[in-house]
C-alpha positions in Angstrom: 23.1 -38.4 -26.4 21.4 -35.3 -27.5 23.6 -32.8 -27.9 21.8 -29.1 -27.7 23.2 -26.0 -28.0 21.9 -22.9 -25.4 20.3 -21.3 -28.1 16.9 -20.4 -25.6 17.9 -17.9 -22.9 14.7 -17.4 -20.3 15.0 -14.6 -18.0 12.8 -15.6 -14.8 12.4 -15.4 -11.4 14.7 -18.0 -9.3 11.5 -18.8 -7.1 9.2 -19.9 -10.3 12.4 -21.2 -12.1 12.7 -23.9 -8.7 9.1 -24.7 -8.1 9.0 -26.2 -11.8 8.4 -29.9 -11.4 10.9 -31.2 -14.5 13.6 -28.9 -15.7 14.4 -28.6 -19.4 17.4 -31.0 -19.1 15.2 -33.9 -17.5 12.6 -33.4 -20.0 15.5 -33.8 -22.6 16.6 -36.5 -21.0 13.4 -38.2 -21.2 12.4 -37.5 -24.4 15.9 -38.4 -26.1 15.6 -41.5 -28.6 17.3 -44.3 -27.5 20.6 -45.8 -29.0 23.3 -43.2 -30.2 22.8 -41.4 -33.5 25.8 -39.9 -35.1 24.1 -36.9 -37.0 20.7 -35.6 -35.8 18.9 -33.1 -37.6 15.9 -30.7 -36.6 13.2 -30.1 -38.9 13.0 -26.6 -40.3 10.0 -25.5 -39.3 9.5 -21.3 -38.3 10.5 -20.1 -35.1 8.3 -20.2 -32.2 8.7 -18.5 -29.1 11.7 -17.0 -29.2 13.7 -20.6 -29.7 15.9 -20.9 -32.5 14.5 -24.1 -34.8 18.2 -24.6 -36.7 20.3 -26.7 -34.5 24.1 -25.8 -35.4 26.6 -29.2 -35.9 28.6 -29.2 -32.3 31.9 -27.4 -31.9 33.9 -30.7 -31.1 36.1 -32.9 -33.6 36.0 -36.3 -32.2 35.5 -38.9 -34.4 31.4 -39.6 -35.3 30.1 -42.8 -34.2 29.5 -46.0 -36.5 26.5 -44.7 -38.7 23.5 -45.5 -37.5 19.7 -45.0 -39.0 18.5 -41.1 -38.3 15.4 -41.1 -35.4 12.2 -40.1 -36.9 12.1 -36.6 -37.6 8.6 -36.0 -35.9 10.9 -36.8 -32.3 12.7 -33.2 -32.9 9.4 -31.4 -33.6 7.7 -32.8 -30.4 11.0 -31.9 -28.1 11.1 -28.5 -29.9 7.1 -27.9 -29.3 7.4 -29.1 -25.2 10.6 -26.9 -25.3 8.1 -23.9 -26.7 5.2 -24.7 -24.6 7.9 -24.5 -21.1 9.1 -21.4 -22.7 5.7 -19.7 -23.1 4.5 -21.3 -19.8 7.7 -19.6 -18.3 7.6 -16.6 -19.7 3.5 -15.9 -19.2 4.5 -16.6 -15.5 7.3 -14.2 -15.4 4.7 -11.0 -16.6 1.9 -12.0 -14.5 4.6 -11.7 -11.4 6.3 -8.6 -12.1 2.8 -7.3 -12.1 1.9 -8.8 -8.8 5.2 -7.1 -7.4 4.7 -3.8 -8.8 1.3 -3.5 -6.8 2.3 -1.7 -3.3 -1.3 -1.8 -1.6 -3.1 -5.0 -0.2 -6.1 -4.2 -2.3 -4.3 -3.9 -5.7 -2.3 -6.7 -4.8 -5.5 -9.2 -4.4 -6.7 -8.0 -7.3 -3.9 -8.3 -9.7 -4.1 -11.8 -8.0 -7.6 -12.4 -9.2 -6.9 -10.9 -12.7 -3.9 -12.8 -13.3 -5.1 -16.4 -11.8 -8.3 -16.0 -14.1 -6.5 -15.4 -16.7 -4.4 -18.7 -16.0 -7.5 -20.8 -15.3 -9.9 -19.7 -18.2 -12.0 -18.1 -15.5 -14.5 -14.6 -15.5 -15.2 -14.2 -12.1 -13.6 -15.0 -8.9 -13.2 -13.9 -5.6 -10.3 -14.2 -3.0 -11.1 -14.4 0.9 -8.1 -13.2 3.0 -8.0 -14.7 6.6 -4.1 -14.8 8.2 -3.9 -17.4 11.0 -2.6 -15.3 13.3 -5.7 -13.5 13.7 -4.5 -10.1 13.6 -6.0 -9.0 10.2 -6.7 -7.4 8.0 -9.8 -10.0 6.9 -11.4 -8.9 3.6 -13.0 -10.7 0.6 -12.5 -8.8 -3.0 -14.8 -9.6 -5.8 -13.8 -10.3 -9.9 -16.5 -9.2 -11.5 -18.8 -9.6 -8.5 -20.8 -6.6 -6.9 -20.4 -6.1 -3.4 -24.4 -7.7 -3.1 -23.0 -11.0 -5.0 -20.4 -11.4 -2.7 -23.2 -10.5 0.2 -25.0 -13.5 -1.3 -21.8 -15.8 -1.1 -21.7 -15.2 1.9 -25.0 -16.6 3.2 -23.7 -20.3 1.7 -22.7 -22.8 4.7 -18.9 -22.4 5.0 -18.5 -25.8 4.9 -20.3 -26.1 1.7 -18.0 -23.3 0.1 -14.4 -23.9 -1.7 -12.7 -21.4 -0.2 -14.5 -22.4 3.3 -13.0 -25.9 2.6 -9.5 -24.7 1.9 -9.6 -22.5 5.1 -11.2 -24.5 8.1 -10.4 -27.8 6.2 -12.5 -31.2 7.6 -12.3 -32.7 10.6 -9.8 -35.5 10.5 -8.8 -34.6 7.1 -5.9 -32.7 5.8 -6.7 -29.3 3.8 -6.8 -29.6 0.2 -4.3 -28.0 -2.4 -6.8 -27.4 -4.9 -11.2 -28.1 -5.2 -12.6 -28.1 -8.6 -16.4 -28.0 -9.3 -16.4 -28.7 -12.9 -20.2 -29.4 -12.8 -21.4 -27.5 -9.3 -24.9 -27.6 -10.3 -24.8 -31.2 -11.1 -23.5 -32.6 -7.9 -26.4 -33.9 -5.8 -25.0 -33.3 -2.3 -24.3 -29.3 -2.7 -25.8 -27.5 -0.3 -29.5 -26.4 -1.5 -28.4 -22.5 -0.2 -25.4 -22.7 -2.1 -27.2 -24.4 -5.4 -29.4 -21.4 -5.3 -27.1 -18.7 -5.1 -25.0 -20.5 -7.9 -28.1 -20.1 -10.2 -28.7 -16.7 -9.0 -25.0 -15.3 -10.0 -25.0 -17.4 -12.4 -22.0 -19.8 -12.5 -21.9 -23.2 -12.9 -18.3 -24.6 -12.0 -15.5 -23.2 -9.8 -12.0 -24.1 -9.4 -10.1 -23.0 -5.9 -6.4 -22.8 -4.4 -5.3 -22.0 -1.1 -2.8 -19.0 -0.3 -0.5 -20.2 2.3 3.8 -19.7 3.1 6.1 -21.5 5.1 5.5 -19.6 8.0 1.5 -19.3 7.6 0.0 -22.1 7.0 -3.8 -20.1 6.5 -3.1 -16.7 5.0 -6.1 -17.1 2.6 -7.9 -18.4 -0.6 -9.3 -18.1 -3.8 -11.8 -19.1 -6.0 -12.6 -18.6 -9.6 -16.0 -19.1 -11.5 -17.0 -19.9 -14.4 -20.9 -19.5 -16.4 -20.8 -22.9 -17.9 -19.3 -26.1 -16.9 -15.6 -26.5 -17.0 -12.5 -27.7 -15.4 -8.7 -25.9 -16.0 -6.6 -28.7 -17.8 -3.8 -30.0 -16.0 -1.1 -27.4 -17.6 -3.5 -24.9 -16.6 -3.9 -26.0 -12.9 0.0 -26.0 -12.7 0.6 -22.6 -13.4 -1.9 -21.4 -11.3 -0.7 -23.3 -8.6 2.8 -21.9 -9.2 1.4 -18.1 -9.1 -0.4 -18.6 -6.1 2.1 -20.0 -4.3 4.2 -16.8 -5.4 1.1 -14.3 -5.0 0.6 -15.9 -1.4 4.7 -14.8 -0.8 3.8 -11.1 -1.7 0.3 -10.8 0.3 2.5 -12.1 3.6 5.4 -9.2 3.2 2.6 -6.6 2.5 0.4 -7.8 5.4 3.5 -7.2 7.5 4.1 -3.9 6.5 0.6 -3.2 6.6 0.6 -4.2 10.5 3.9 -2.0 10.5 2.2 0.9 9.5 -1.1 0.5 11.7 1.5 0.1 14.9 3.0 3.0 13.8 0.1 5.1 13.1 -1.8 4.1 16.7 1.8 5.1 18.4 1.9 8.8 16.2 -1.8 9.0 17.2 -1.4 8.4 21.3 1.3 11.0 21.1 -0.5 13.8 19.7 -4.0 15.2 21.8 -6.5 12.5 22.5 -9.2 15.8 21.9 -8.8 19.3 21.5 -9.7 21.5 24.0 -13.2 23.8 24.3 -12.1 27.7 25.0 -14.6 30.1 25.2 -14.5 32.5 21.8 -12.8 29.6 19.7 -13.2 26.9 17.5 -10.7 24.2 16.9 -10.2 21.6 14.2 -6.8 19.5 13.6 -6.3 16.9 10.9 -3.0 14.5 11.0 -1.9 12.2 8.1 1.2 9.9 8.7 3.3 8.6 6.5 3.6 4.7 5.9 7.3 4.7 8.0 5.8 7.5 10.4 7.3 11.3 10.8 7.9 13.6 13.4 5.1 16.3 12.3 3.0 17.2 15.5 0.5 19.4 17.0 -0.9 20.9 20.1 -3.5 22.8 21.8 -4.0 23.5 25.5 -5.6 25.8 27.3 -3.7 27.9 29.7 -4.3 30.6 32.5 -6.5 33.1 32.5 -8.4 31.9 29.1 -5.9 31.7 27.4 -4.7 28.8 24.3 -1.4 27.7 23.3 -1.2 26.8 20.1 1.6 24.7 18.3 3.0 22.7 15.4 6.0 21.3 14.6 7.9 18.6 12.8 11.3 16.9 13.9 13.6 15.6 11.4 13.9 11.8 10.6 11.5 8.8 10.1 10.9 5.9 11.7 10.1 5.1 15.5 13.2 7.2 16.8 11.5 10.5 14.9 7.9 9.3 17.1 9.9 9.4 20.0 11.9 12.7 19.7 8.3 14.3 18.2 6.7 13.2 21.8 9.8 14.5 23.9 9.3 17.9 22.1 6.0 18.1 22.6 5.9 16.9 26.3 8.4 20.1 26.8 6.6 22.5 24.8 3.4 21.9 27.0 5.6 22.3 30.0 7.1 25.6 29.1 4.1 26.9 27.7 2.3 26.7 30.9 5.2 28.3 32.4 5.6 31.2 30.3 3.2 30.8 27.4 2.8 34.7 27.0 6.0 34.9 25.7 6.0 32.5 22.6 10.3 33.8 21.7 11.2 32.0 25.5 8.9 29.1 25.0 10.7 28.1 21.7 14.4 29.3 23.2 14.0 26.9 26.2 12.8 24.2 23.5 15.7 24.7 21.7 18.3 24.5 24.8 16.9 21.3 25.7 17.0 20.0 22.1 20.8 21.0 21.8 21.7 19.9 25.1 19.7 16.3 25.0 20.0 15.5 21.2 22.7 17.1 19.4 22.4 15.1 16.3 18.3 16.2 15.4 16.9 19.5 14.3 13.3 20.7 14.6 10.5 23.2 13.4 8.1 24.7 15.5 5.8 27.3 15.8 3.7 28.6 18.6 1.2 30.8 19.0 -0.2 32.2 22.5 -3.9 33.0 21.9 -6.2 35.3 24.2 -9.7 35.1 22.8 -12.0 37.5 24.5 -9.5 40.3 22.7 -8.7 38.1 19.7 -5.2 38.7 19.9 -2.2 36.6 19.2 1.4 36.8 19.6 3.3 33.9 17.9 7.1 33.1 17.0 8.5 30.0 14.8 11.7 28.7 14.3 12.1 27.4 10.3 8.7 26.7 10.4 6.2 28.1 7.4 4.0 31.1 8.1 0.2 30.6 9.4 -2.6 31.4 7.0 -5.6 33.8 8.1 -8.6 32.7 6.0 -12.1 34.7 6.4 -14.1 36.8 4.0 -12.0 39.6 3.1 -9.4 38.4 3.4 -6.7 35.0 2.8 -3.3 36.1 3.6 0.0 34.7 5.1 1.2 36.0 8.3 4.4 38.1 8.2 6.7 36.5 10.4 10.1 36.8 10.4 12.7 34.7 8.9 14.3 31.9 11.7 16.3 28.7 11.7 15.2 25.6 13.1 15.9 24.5 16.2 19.2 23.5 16.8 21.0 24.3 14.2 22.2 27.6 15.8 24.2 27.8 19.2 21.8 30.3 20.2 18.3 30.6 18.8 16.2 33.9 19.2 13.7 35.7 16.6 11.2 38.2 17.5 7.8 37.4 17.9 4.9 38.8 15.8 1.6 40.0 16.8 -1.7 39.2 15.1 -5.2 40.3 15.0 -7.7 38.3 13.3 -11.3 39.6 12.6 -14.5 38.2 14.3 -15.2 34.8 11.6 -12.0 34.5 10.7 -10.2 31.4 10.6 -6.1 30.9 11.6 -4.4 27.7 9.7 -1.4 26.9 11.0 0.3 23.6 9.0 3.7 21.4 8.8 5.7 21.5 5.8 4.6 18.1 4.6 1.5 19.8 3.5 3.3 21.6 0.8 5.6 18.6 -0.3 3.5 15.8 -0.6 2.6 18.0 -4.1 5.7 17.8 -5.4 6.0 20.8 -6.7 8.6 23.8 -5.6 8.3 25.4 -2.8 7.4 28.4 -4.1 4.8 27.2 -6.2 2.9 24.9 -3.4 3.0 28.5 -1.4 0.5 29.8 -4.0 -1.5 26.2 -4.1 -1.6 26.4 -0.6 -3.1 30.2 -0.8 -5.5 29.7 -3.8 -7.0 26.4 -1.7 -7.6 28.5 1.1 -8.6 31.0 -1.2 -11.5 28.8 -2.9 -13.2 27.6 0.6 -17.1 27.6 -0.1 -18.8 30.7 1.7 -20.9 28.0 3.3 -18.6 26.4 5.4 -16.0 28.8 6.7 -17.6 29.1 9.7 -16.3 25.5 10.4 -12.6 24.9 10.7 -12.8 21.3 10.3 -14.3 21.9 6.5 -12.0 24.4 6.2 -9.1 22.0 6.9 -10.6 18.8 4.6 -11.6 21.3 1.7 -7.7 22.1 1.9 -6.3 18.7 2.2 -9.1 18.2 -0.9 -7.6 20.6 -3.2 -4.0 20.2 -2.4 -3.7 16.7 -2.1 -7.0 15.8 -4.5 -7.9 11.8 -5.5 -7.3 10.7 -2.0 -3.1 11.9 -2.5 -3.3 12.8 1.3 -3.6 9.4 2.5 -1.5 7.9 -0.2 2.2 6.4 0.8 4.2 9.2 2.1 7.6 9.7 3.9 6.1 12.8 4.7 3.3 13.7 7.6 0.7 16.1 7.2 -0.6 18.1 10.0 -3.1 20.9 9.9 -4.8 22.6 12.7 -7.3 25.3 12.2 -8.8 28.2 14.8 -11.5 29.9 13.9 -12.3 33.1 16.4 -15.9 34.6 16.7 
């Protein structure tokens, strides 16, 4: 018997470490000489990989075994260079996924995937083609190293006649394949003539394919990897890759789940808040709502009320999560109903709010702020409870609102602050925003007060007579390179009047 000592110490995942077809101690087994040597002895040859060549004489003291004649010594180095190639196979797939699982998006996950798996197979280009069976979607196709027109082309080739078509649909009577390799796609006399010509038009020659499929989805998706000459991935080659897709396919399920978490989530935030915005005669509305990927409580509101007069409102309820949608659609459903009531008087609209918040949920708080808006005179009167002071944006002026200081909504047995009166000029523009605006930069309070100013500050001349460009140039210049739809636990909401 061999007797080895635990000298190489592999840190990997317990997924990859089980999907290996022979473990180290098999391939030991295997590979051990036959009879029963008393002394073996490793050549001493340099370290490779992280194993230790110099095999220490075991810890025990039983008596050695009749001599008998030492096994050639080229039987070690063979054992020690399988042992380094599992080692470096191992490790090489333990980088490529903790990069796959450090990617938090669908569309950097599928193409880490394609990175990785080209790297595996020797490949340039590929593209994956993501089709769950359930239908429900997302479907997409991402390109390695193919424009969106080469994939465009791709896509005019038979489905039948493609790899990842193949792996998908399957044939009729057949079971799907676990892998198709085209080591010589040009050569084969049956490929499709459209799919012979847009091989010589991109340019590659060969392919190699896997599916991506899970236990519970048997179709989630595939992909494909080219290369410019002919070629086929050796065997070793082929294994790993199948050992990383059958991981990568793992990670695109549990994001496709929380991406059809978030798209529920976002369409139930959405019905709660105004299908449309109401037309009033002297005004101009514009809202703009971002939710985050667990969905908030931030809200917004405009209705017109009697006599030509608006109510405007935001607000934000504390918590995440579907419980927060629910409270933030309570609240708002009130605030509608007691601003038609008594909507002149903002300080009893938000004190009713607040009774009913304390008596029917005890354990949640909320911001608010509403405004009652007459038009024709350009006059507001508004009140908020914790919430953060409108902006009144217009030529000569970009200035915060002075309102008073407030708490939330029930957090005091009896809320009350007076209400403040406004008077915006004719072209001027009132923002009125949720506090996720100004944390989603991560900066201090304080500090996102004066972003917030000096974006309002810096709208173009050109456009603030629209309150929806005054709104996006905001989000633009707080929140720039797309940071307003990034992953959030906090909403944004922004709704903008602008009063001729």
């Amino acid at each position: 018997m061999l007797d080895i000592p635990l000298l190489v110490r592999v840190h990997v995942d317990a997924l990859i470490a089980a999907q290996n077809d022979m473990g180290v101690c098999d391939a030991i087994e295997q590979n051990a000489p036959a009879g029963k040597p008393a002394i073996m002895s490793a050549p001493h040859v340099p370290k490779v990989a992280g194993i230790d060549p110099v095999v220490p004489p075991p810890a025990h003291t039983v008596a050695p075994h009749p001599a008998t004649p030492a096994p050639p010594a080229a039987a070690g180095a063979v054992l020690q260079d399988r042992l380094a190639g599992w080692v470096s196979d191992l490790t090489t797939l333990h980088e490529l996924t903790e990069r796959l699982v450090r990617t938090r998006s669908l569309d950097s996950a599928l193409h880490e995937l394609l990175r990785a798996g080209a790297a595996l197979v020797g490949a340039r280009r590929g593209l994956v083609v993501l089709e769950p069976a359930d239908g429900l979607g997302p479907s997409t196709t991402v390109g390695l190293g193919l424009a969106h027109a080469d994939l465009g082309h791709i896509e005019t080739v038979p489905r039948s006649s493609t790899s990842y078509g193949r792996l998908l649909d399957g044939l009729p009577g057949s079971p799907r394949p676990t892998e198709i390799a085209h080591p010589d796609l040009l050569g084969e006399a049956e490929l499709d003539p459209r799919h012979r010509e847009v091989a010589a038009r991109l340019g590659y020659a060969a392919s190699y394919a896997l599916p991506l499929t899970t236990e519970a989805s048997p179709r989630l998706g595939a992909a494909v990897w080219l290369y410019d000459e002919p070629a086929e991935p050796a065997e070793r080659r082929r294994h790993l890759a199948s050992l990383y897709a059958r991981y990568a396919a793992e990670h695109l399920a549990r994001l496709l789940e929380l991406e059809h978490a978030r798209a529920q989530v976002a369409t139930v935030a959405e019905e709660l808040l105004p299908s449309r915005l109401p037309r009033v005669a002297g005004t101009q509305l514009a809202a703009r709502h971002r939710t985050g990927p667990r969905g908030g409580g931030d809200w917004y509101d405009a209705l017109p009320l009697p006599e030509g007069a608006l109510g405007l409102a935001v607000g934000s309820v504390s918590g995440t999560g579907p419980s927060a949608l629910a409270a933030m659609g309570r609240l708002r459903a009130s605030l509608r109903a007691y601003a038609v009531m008594e909507g002149e008087d903002p300080v009893a609209v938000l004190s009713d709010l607040e009774l009913l918040l304390r008596l029917t949920e005890p354990a949640r708080s909320a911001t608010a702020l509403f405004a009652y808006c007459e038009p024709a005179q350009r006059k507001i009167v508004l009140a908020g409870a914790g919430h953060s002071p409108p902006l009144i944006i217009g030529d000569r002026r970009t200035e915060y609102v002075e309102t008073s200081l407030s708490a939330p909504l029930g957090m005091l047995a009896c809320w009350e602050a007076p209400s403040v009166e406004i008077t915006p000029a004719p072209g001027e523009t009132v923002l009125l925003y949720t506090d996720g605006l100004l944390e989603r930069t991560g900066d201090p309070m304080d500090r996102a007060f004066a972003r917030l100013h000096a974006a309002a500050a810096s709208v173009p001349r050109a456009v603030r007579n629209d309150p929806g460009a005054i709104a996006d140039h905001v989000l633009r210049t707080m929140l720039p390179g797309g940071a307003d739809t990034a992953d959030s636990t906090e909403d944004i909401v922004l709704l903008a009047a602008r009063f001729d």
